[in-house]
Structures are given as C-alpha cells and as structure tokens.
Amino acid sequence: MAQQHLDPTDPMAEASCGDALAGYLRAQATEFLRALRLHRETGGDGGAPARAKARAGDNGSQESVDAARALRRSARRVSASLHTFRPLLDTDWSEAIRPELAWLSGTLAMEHAYAARLERLLLALHRLSGAAVLPAQTGVLGGAGAPSDGSRTAGVTAGAQKAAAGDTGPPAHPAATVERGNLTVGAAKAGALLERQLTLARTRAHSTALQALGSSRFHAVADNIAVLASEVPLTPAATTADLRPLAGAAEERLTDAVAALPLVTAGNPYNAEALIHGLSPDPAPHPQDAPWHQVRLLLRLHRYAREVLHGDSAPVDVRLLAAGQALNRHRDASEAAAAAAQAARTPRIAPATAYALGVLHADQRHEVEAARFAFQQSWQMQTVGTPQRS
C-alpha cells in the first residue's frame, strides 16, 4: 500500500532528503522552547506566580494549559520523527532522548486526562439518568461556555475554601460543580465517588508534572532540545537520503496493524463478543483494547511522517483525521470504563452506587464499540474511496 505514495506521477511524491527532516526537527524544537517559555511566564512551573494566583483564587490557568499542551505536541512530534527516521540520525543521541521525550509527554498528559475522564463520566451519568445537561458542560474542555450562576458560585466557594486551607493544587474541574438534584441516589453517589477519586488522581498528576518540570531530568531534556533547535545530529548519509521509504515503512506498519484488527466484528456498532470479559475479576485493562491503542499510536506516527515529508504544504487527509478521532474516542471511552470499574471495586459502597457504576461501565464499553465502528467506517472509506492512479 505504501508503494502508491512513491508513484513519480504523484505531485506530492517529490523526493525529500535530510534537509527536510532537519528543518522539521528544528521547527518542533523551537516550538518546544517557545511553549516552555510561555509555561514559565504563566506560572505553570509551580513557582511564586502560580502560588500567588492560587492564594488569590485566580484560576487563570488557560494559558498554562495551552503551553503544556504545546509542550506535549512538540515533544511527541520530535520523538515520533526520531523513531521513524532513526537510521538517518546519530544513534546514541536519538536513543538517549527518545525515552525522555516519551516520559515528559506522558507526565504532562496525565492531569488533562484525569480531568477529561471525570468530565466524560459525569456527563454520561446525567445522560443515563435522563437529567438535563447544563449548557456550560458542552464546552468545559474546550473553554467555551460559562457555568451557570449556581455552579459558578459553588466553584468559587470551593476554590476559596481550598485557598484558605493552603491547597495550591489544580482548580476543581467545572464538572465537579454540576447540580446533582435530578440524579438518583445511586447515580449521585457514584458521581461523588468518581469525583473524589479522579480529582485526587488529577491533583497528584498536577504535582507530579510540577516536580518533573523542576527536575534535573527535565532540564537535561530541555538542554537537548535547545541544541536541536540549532543543530540536528544527522548521519553523513542523511544529507542525500530519500525520506520516503522510511515514511512508507511507517505506513506499512500501520496497515499491517489495522489488518490484524477484527474489523468485520467492528462493522457492527455493538457486538456481544466485546462483553466476554465484562465480568472478569482481573483489574487489568480490557484485553481487546491493546491492539486498537497500538493502531492509534501507529496512525500518529504515520501522520507525523507525512508532516516531515510535505511540511506546511501537507494535504489534510480527512479520512486519516476521522480515523484518528475515532481512535481517540476509543481510548477515552476505554479509560473511562476502567475508571468506573475501579470505582465499583471500592469497599463497602452501597448496592445502588455499585449498580450505577456498573451501568456507567457498560455505557462506556458501548462507546468503545461505537468508536471501533466509526474507525471501521472511516478506514473502509479510505481504502475504497481513494482513486487509483494511472
């Protein structure tokens, strides 16, 4: 399948050499340093500005969140490029920095992941309970929409209480202030339990990220990225090497991984086979999810390789974009289902609470199946809808 991208009649198939790779890595390193500077300027490093804002009850963290997201974004792209094009880079240097970049992006992603998971689960509880969803909830993660007066007051009160107690952790997630008056007792208690567990996990992830950004390990990564912004350690052969075969290999790995997926089963929106392990006592992640998570990572590597080849002129592949969105949804629903199952294992919870968490877990596993169905649809569109070149 990768061979069609090497067709010389393809206007986008012009040869890309080491200079394109070096330029891409320098650009991503520059983005990393710019985001790091913004993160520090907004108090995201946990220094005096951040503590002063917390004591003043000023959330004002959107710029810091955006900066952290930009750090993750550039770190992922540098790491992915070092993996895909590793034969063209100094082996010792690339093998040393790649795991450090993976550590950094993973550490910075955890706080947002816990916040998004809590938001997803609380919204699902309201949907499953037939309760009206507050308009503010639809834009919580994206920053759009404002809380209603009641939830705003509740959030400010909670923030003031935390500040008075000296708690300078991350602000309470807006979903935590959702009115639960319309929920059943079991659903309300399930929501409260999830709120406690995931907020605690988010607070710990926030502290871990702050510690990581202040560590010597992170400073070593930043120093390496600063060097990368001006000098890319390419091998002597990289100057004239064609990048397309390596990018094609990344696409082939993705194609092979997709071929191993049960796409025929995923062709049904909800399938009974997905529930085989639904009552397993094993708290480990769902055994069916790992291959899909791997495809998501390989799809990301393929997308980044396209960026290296084509730079700013890279065409937007709507099919790849739709497939990536479906796999992101798959990951989010899978992790949310695991969080609901973990909460249901809490000792001495009421039967109504356990039941609500069980319903919530089943709902998220249905979301997993729906995401697989959506991926199958988008991937088949890619296979069938791409015109054959003459």
Short mmCIF file of C-alpha atoms in Angstrom, two decimals:
data_model
loop_
_atom_site.label_atom_id
_atom_site.label_comp_id
_atom_site.label_asym_id
_atom_site.label_seq_id
_atom_site.Cartn_x
_atom_site.Cartn_y
_atom_site.Cartn_z
CA MET A 1 0.00 0.00 0.00
CA ALA A 2 2.89 2.30 0.68
CA GLN A 3 4.09 1.90 -2.91
CA GLN A 4 1.32 4.09 -4.30
CA HIS A 5 2.75 7.02 -2.32
CA LEU A 6 6.04 6.59 -4.17
CA ASP A 7 4.40 6.97 -7.59
CA PRO A 8 6.53 9.52 -9.53
CA THR A 9 3.39 10.91 -11.15
CA ASP A 10 2.16 12.00 -7.72
CA PRO A 11 2.90 15.74 -7.35
CA MET A 12 3.26 15.21 -3.61
CA ALA A 13 5.77 12.39 -4.08
CA GLU A 14 8.79 14.56 -4.83
CA ALA A 15 11.91 13.40 -3.03
CA SER A 16 12.52 14.67 0.49
CA CYS A 17 16.01 14.47 1.91
CA GLY A 18 17.72 15.02 5.24
CA ASP A 19 17.35 18.78 4.98
CA ALA A 20 13.56 18.40 5.24
CA LEU A 21 13.95 16.24 8.34
CA ALA A 22 16.41 18.68 9.90
CA GLY A 23 14.12 21.62 9.19
CA TYR A 24 11.14 19.82 10.72
CA LEU A 25 13.04 18.88 13.87
CA ARG A 26 14.40 22.40 14.28
CA ALA A 27 10.89 23.83 13.90
CA GLN A 28 9.47 21.46 16.52
CA ALA A 29 12.37 22.17 18.89
CA THR A 30 11.70 25.89 18.51
CA GLU A 31 8.01 25.33 19.29
CA PHE A 32 9.02 23.35 22.37
CA LEU A 33 11.24 26.17 23.66
CA ARG A 34 8.56 28.78 22.92
CA ALA A 35 5.95 26.75 24.82
CA LEU A 36 8.35 26.24 27.71
CA ARG A 37 8.94 29.97 27.98
CA LEU A 38 5.18 30.65 27.93
CA HIS A 39 4.62 27.95 30.54
CA ARG A 40 7.11 29.57 32.87
CA GLU A 41 5.76 33.07 32.25
CA THR A 42 2.23 31.95 33.16
CA GLY A 43 3.42 30.35 36.40
CA GLY A 44 2.99 26.82 35.11
CA ASP A 45 6.26 25.72 36.67
CA GLY A 46 4.77 25.94 40.13
CA GLY A 47 6.86 28.93 41.12
CA ALA A 48 5.85 32.05 43.03
CA PRO A 49 3.42 33.35 40.37
CA ALA A 50 1.44 30.10 40.46
CA ARG A 51 1.27 30.05 44.26
CA ALA A 52 0.22 33.70 44.34
CA LYS A 53 -2.56 33.04 41.84
CA ALA A 54 -3.78 30.07 43.84
CA ARG A 55 -3.88 32.08 47.07
CA ALA A 56 -5.77 34.85 45.29
CA GLY A 57 -8.32 32.36 43.96
CA ASP A 58 -7.39 33.26 40.38
CA ASN A 59 -7.73 30.18 38.18
CA GLY A 60 -6.27 31.97 35.12
CA SER A 61 -4.63 28.72 34.05
CA GLN A 62 -5.76 28.51 30.43
CA GLU A 63 -2.51 29.92 29.06
CA SER A 64 -0.56 27.48 31.21
CA VAL A 65 -2.75 24.61 29.99
CA ASP A 66 -2.22 25.69 26.37
CA ALA A 67 1.52 25.90 26.94
CA ALA A 68 1.61 22.41 28.46
CA ARG A 69 -0.37 21.10 25.51
CA ALA A 70 2.10 22.73 23.10
CA LEU A 71 4.98 21.14 25.02
CA ARG A 72 3.37 17.72 24.65
CA ARG A 73 2.62 18.33 21.00
CA SER A 74 6.18 19.23 20.04
CA ALA A 75 7.70 16.52 22.26
CA ARG A 76 5.51 13.87 20.58
CA ARG A 77 6.49 15.03 17.11
CA VAL A 78 10.19 15.11 17.85
CA SER A 79 10.03 11.67 19.48
CA ALA A 80 7.99 10.22 16.59
CA SER A 81 10.38 11.61 13.99
CA LEU A 82 13.37 10.20 15.82
CA HIS A 83 11.65 6.81 15.76
CA THR A 84 10.54 6.83 12.12
CA PHE A 85 13.77 8.25 10.69
CA ARG A 86 16.22 6.80 13.21
CA PRO A 87 18.60 5.35 10.53
CA LEU A 88 19.36 8.94 9.48
CA LEU A 89 20.15 10.25 12.98
CA ASP A 90 23.00 9.77 15.38
CA THR A 91 22.07 6.53 17.13
CA ASP A 92 23.42 7.24 20.61
CA TRP A 93 21.84 10.68 20.76
CA SER A 94 18.41 9.70 19.41
CA GLU A 95 18.15 6.54 21.52
CA ALA A 96 19.01 8.54 24.63
CA ILE A 97 16.49 11.35 24.14
CA ARG A 98 13.51 9.41 22.78
CA PRO A 99 12.51 7.76 26.09
CA GLU A 100 12.99 11.08 27.86
CA LEU A 101 10.57 12.79 25.49
CA ALA A 102 8.07 9.95 25.98
CA TRP A 103 8.40 10.36 29.75
CA LEU A 104 7.83 14.10 29.51
CA SER A 105 4.80 14.00 27.21
CA GLY A 106 3.24 11.19 29.24
CA THR A 107 3.76 13.03 32.53
CA LEU A 108 2.31 16.27 31.22
CA ALA A 109 -0.71 14.49 29.72
CA MET A 110 -1.95 12.85 32.91
CA GLU A 111 -3.59 15.86 34.57
CA HIS A 112 -5.62 16.69 31.48
CA ALA A 113 -6.51 13.01 31.04
CA TYR A 114 -7.97 12.72 34.55
CA ALA A 115 -9.92 15.97 34.13
CA ALA A 116 -11.34 14.84 30.78
CA ARG A 117 -12.20 11.42 32.22
CA LEU A 118 -14.14 12.96 35.09
CA GLU A 119 -15.98 15.25 32.69
CA ARG A 120 -16.87 12.35 30.43
CA LEU A 121 -18.16 10.15 33.25
CA LEU A 122 -20.24 12.86 34.91
CA LEU A 123 -21.83 13.79 31.61
CA ALA A 124 -22.60 10.11 30.98
CA LEU A 125 -24.19 9.81 34.42
CA HIS A 126 -26.50 12.71 33.64
CA ARG A 127 -27.34 11.30 30.22
CA LEU A 128 -28.07 7.84 31.63
CA SER A 129 -30.21 9.35 34.39
CA GLY A 130 -32.28 11.37 31.98
CA ALA A 131 -31.18 14.57 33.72
CA ALA A 132 -30.84 17.78 31.78
CA VAL A 133 -27.25 18.57 30.80
CA LEU A 134 -26.21 22.08 31.71
CA PRO A 135 -25.29 24.18 28.64
CA ALA A 136 -21.95 25.05 30.24
CA GLN A 137 -20.88 21.42 30.18
CA THR A 138 -20.76 21.21 26.41
CA GLY A 139 -17.73 23.50 26.29
CA VAL A 140 -15.92 22.75 29.52
CA LEU A 141 -12.91 21.08 27.99
CA GLY A 142 -12.70 23.44 25.08
CA GLY A 143 -13.03 26.54 27.19
CA ALA A 144 -16.31 27.57 25.57
CA GLY A 145 -19.37 28.40 27.57
CA ALA A 146 -19.59 29.69 31.11
CA PRO A 147 -21.04 27.98 34.15
CA SER A 148 -24.45 28.94 35.36
CA ASP A 149 -24.65 31.26 38.33
CA GLY A 150 -25.22 28.40 40.74
CA SER A 151 -22.31 26.29 39.57
CA ARG A 152 -20.08 29.36 39.34
CA THR A 153 -20.85 30.19 42.97
CA ALA A 154 -20.20 26.62 44.01
CA GLY A 155 -16.88 26.60 42.17
CA VAL A 156 -15.76 29.90 43.66
CA THR A 157 -16.75 28.76 47.15
CA ALA A 158 -14.81 25.53 46.76
CA GLY A 159 -11.81 27.46 45.43
CA ALA A 160 -11.92 29.88 48.35
CA GLN A 161 -12.09 27.02 50.84
CA LYS A 162 -9.10 25.33 49.23
CA ALA A 163 -7.11 28.55 49.14
CA ALA A 164 -7.88 29.21 52.79
CA ALA A 165 -6.69 25.71 53.62
CA GLY A 166 -3.45 26.30 51.73
CA ASP A 167 -4.30 23.91 48.91
CA THR A 168 -2.49 25.16 45.81
CA GLY A 169 -3.27 22.17 43.62
CA PRO A 170 -5.19 22.38 40.37
CA PRO A 171 -8.60 24.07 40.49
CA ALA A 172 -11.70 21.92 40.81
CA HIS A 173 -12.90 20.76 37.44
CA PRO A 174 -16.09 22.52 36.27
CA ALA A 175 -17.83 19.15 36.01
CA ALA A 176 -17.42 18.78 39.77
CA THR A 177 -19.89 21.61 40.33
CA VAL A 178 -22.71 20.10 38.26
CA GLU A 179 -26.03 20.11 40.05
CA ARG A 180 -26.98 16.55 41.03
CA GLY A 181 -30.51 17.27 42.20
CA ASN A 182 -32.01 15.42 39.23
CA LEU A 183 -29.91 12.27 39.69
CA THR A 184 -30.95 9.15 41.53
CA VAL A 185 -29.28 8.49 44.84
CA GLY A 186 -27.10 5.76 43.34
CA ALA A 187 -26.02 7.92 40.40
CA ALA A 188 -25.33 10.93 42.64
CA LYS A 189 -23.20 8.87 44.99
CA ALA A 190 -21.42 7.25 42.05
CA GLY A 191 -20.65 10.70 40.70
CA ALA A 192 -19.37 11.86 44.07
CA LEU A 193 -17.14 8.79 44.37
CA LEU A 194 -15.72 9.28 40.89
CA GLU A 195 -15.23 12.95 41.64
CA ARG A 196 -13.21 12.21 44.75
CA GLN A 197 -11.07 9.53 43.13
CA LEU A 198 -10.35 11.30 39.86
CA THR A 199 -9.84 14.72 41.45
CA LEU A 200 -7.32 13.16 43.80
CA ALA A 201 -5.60 11.48 40.87
CA ARG A 202 -5.61 14.76 38.96
CA THR A 203 -4.12 16.64 41.90
CA ARG A 204 -1.37 14.06 42.20
CA ALA A 205 -0.72 14.23 38.45
CA HIS A 206 -0.53 18.02 38.72
CA SER A 207 2.05 17.76 41.50
CA THR A 208 3.99 15.14 39.55
CA ALA A 209 4.08 17.38 36.49
CA LEU A 210 5.31 20.34 38.53
CA GLN A 211 8.03 18.22 40.10
CA ALA A 212 9.01 16.88 36.68
CA LEU A 213 9.30 20.37 35.20
CA GLY A 214 11.58 21.40 38.03
CA SER A 215 13.77 18.30 37.93
CA SER A 216 17.28 17.93 36.60
CA ARG A 217 15.93 15.26 34.28
CA PHE A 218 13.65 17.77 32.57
CA HIS A 219 16.38 20.39 32.37
CA ALA A 220 18.57 17.84 30.59
CA VAL A 221 15.76 17.26 28.07
CA ALA A 222 15.30 21.00 27.57
CA ASP A 223 19.05 21.43 27.01
CA ASN A 224 19.00 18.71 24.35
CA ILE A 225 16.03 20.34 22.65
CA ALA A 226 17.79 23.72 22.73
CA VAL A 227 20.74 22.16 20.92
CA LEU A 228 18.36 20.50 18.45
CA ALA A 229 16.86 23.88 17.59
CA SER A 230 20.17 24.89 16.03
CA GLU A 231 21.94 21.65 15.17
CA VAL A 232 20.37 18.34 14.15
CA PRO A 233 22.70 15.33 14.58
CA LEU A 234 22.17 13.72 11.17
CA THR A 235 24.37 10.95 9.85
CA PRO A 236 26.65 11.79 6.89
CA ALA A 237 24.41 9.77 4.56
CA ALA A 238 21.27 11.64 5.61
CA THR A 239 22.02 14.69 3.51
CA THR A 240 21.14 12.93 0.25
CA ALA A 241 18.96 10.13 1.64
CA ASP A 242 15.35 9.88 0.48
CA LEU A 243 12.89 10.02 3.38
CA ARG A 244 10.03 8.38 1.51
CA PRO A 245 10.99 4.73 2.08
CA LEU A 246 11.17 5.27 5.85
CA ALA A 247 7.83 7.11 5.81
CA GLY A 248 6.42 4.31 3.66
CA ALA A 249 7.59 1.76 6.23
CA ALA A 250 5.67 3.65 8.91
CA GLU A 251 2.54 3.45 6.76
CA GLU A 252 3.08 -0.26 6.17
CA ARG A 253 3.32 -0.91 9.91
CA LEU A 254 0.02 0.92 10.34
CA THR A 255 -1.60 -1.03 7.51
CA ASP A 256 -0.44 -4.35 8.95
CA ALA A 257 -1.72 -3.46 12.43
CA VAL A 258 -5.12 -2.43 11.04
CA ALA A 259 -5.31 -5.67 9.06
CA ALA A 260 -4.91 -7.59 12.33
CA LEU A 261 -7.91 -5.83 13.88
CA PRO A 262 -11.32 -7.57 13.90
CA LEU A 263 -12.82 -5.03 11.50
CA VAL A 264 -15.60 -7.42 10.47
CA THR A 265 -16.76 -7.54 14.08
CA ALA A 266 -16.25 -3.80 14.40
CA GLY A 267 -18.57 -3.42 11.43
CA ASN A 268 -21.44 -3.85 13.89
CA PRO A 269 -21.98 -0.84 16.18
CA TYR A 270 -22.35 -3.06 19.27
CA ASN A 271 -21.32 -6.69 19.43
CA ALA A 272 -21.78 -9.30 22.11
CA GLU A 273 -18.20 -10.55 21.79
CA ALA A 274 -16.99 -7.34 23.39
CA LEU A 275 -18.74 -8.31 26.62
CA ILE A 276 -16.99 -11.66 27.03
CA HIS A 277 -14.58 -10.25 29.61
CA GLY A 278 -17.07 -7.78 31.06
CA LEU A 279 -17.33 -9.52 34.42
CA SER A 280 -13.71 -10.60 34.69
CA PRO A 281 -12.20 -10.11 38.16
CA ASP A 282 -8.94 -9.03 36.55
CA PRO A 283 -8.49 -5.27 37.14
CA ALA A 284 -6.04 -5.05 34.24
CA PRO A 285 -7.05 -3.06 31.13
CA HIS A 286 -9.53 -4.72 28.81
CA PRO A 287 -7.68 -7.37 26.77
CA GLN A 288 -9.33 -6.36 23.50
CA ASP A 289 -8.23 -2.74 23.69
CA ALA A 290 -4.45 -3.08 23.35
CA PRO A 291 -4.35 -3.68 19.56
CA TRP A 292 -6.56 -0.63 18.99
CA HIS A 293 -4.36 1.54 21.18
CA GLN A 294 -1.36 0.33 19.17
CA VAL A 295 -3.07 1.28 15.90
CA ARG A 296 -3.73 4.73 17.35
CA LEU A 297 -0.02 5.21 18.04
CA LEU A 298 0.97 3.91 14.59
CA LEU A 299 -1.56 6.24 12.96
CA ARG A 300 0.03 9.14 14.80
CA LEU A 301 3.49 8.10 13.58
CA HIS A 302 2.16 7.94 10.03
CA ARG A 303 0.62 11.40 10.29
CA TYR A 304 3.81 12.92 11.65
CA ALA A 305 5.87 11.25 8.90
CA ARG A 306 3.59 12.93 6.35
CA GLU A 307 4.26 16.24 8.04
CA VAL A 308 8.01 15.70 7.70
CA LEU A 309 7.70 14.83 4.01
CA HIS A 310 5.41 17.65 2.98
CA GLY A 311 5.98 20.34 5.62
CA ASP A 312 3.43 23.11 5.76
CA SER A 313 2.08 22.03 2.37
CA ALA A 314 0.97 18.65 3.71
CA PRO A 315 -2.57 17.97 2.44
CA VAL A 316 -5.24 17.43 5.04
CA ASP A 317 -6.35 13.82 4.78
CA VAL A 318 -9.90 13.89 6.08
CA ARG A 319 -10.04 10.11 6.28
CA LEU A 320 -6.94 9.89 8.45
CA LEU A 321 -8.31 12.69 10.59
CA ALA A 322 -11.63 10.88 11.08
CA ALA A 323 -9.84 7.63 11.88
CA GLY A 324 -7.66 9.37 14.45
CA GLN A 325 -10.66 10.98 16.09
CA ALA A 326 -12.40 7.61 16.33
CA LEU A 327 -9.33 6.06 17.96
CA ASN A 328 -9.04 8.96 20.41
CA ARG A 329 -12.67 8.40 21.31
CA HIS A 330 -11.92 4.70 21.71
CA ARG A 331 -9.08 5.42 24.13
CA ASP A 332 -11.13 7.91 26.16
CA ALA A 333 -14.09 5.55 26.49
CA SER A 334 -11.85 2.60 27.35
CA GLU A 335 -10.08 4.50 30.10
CA ALA A 336 -13.37 5.91 31.41
CA ALA A 337 -14.82 2.41 31.59
CA ALA A 338 -11.76 1.26 33.53
CA ALA A 339 -12.19 4.18 35.95
CA ALA A 340 -15.84 3.25 36.53
CA ALA A 341 -14.88 -0.37 37.14
CA GLN A 342 -12.15 0.69 39.55
CA ALA A 343 -14.58 2.87 41.48
CA ALA A 344 -17.04 -0.05 41.68
CA ARG A 345 -14.35 -2.06 43.48
CA THR A 346 -14.32 0.45 46.35
CA PRO A 347 -15.06 -1.48 49.56
CA ARG A 348 -18.36 -1.03 51.38
CA ILE A 349 -20.18 1.08 48.80
CA ALA A 350 -23.97 0.90 48.68
CA PRO A 351 -25.59 -1.51 46.20
CA ALA A 352 -27.29 1.38 44.39
CA THR A 353 -23.90 3.08 43.92
CA ALA A 354 -22.31 -0.12 42.63
CA TYR A 355 -25.22 -0.62 40.25
CA ALA A 356 -24.91 2.91 38.87
CA LEU A 357 -21.18 2.38 38.33
CA GLY A 358 -21.90 -0.92 36.57
CA VAL A 359 -24.35 0.78 34.22
CA LEU A 360 -21.78 3.51 33.63
CA HIS A 361 -19.09 0.94 32.85
CA ALA A 362 -21.36 -0.83 30.35
CA ASP A 363 -22.23 2.51 28.74
CA GLN A 364 -18.56 3.34 28.20
CA ARG A 365 -17.85 -0.11 26.79
CA HIS A 366 -20.67 0.54 24.33
CA GLU A 367 -18.90 3.79 23.47
CA VAL A 368 -15.76 1.76 22.84
CA GLU A 369 -17.65 -0.40 20.36
CA ALA A 370 -19.19 2.64 18.70
CA ALA A 371 -15.70 4.14 18.28
CA ARG A 372 -14.48 0.91 16.68
CA PHE A 373 -17.43 1.02 14.31
CA ALA A 374 -16.64 4.65 13.43
CA PHE A 375 -13.00 3.75 12.78
CA GLN A 376 -14.01 0.85 10.58
CA GLN A 377 -16.27 3.14 8.56
CA SER A 378 -13.59 5.79 8.08
CA TRP A 379 -10.88 3.25 7.26
CA GLN A 380 -13.03 1.50 4.67
CA MET A 381 -13.78 4.87 3.12
CA GLN A 382 -10.03 5.43 2.87
CA THR A 383 -9.49 2.08 1.20
CA VAL A 384 -12.42 2.23 -1.24
CA GLY A 385 -12.62 5.97 -1.83
CA THR A 386 -9.01 6.66 -2.84
CA PRO A 387 -8.88 6.94 -6.64
CA GLN A 388 -6.39 4.67 -8.37
CA ARG A 389 -3.58 6.50 -10.13
CA SER A 390 -2.89 5.59 -13.73
#
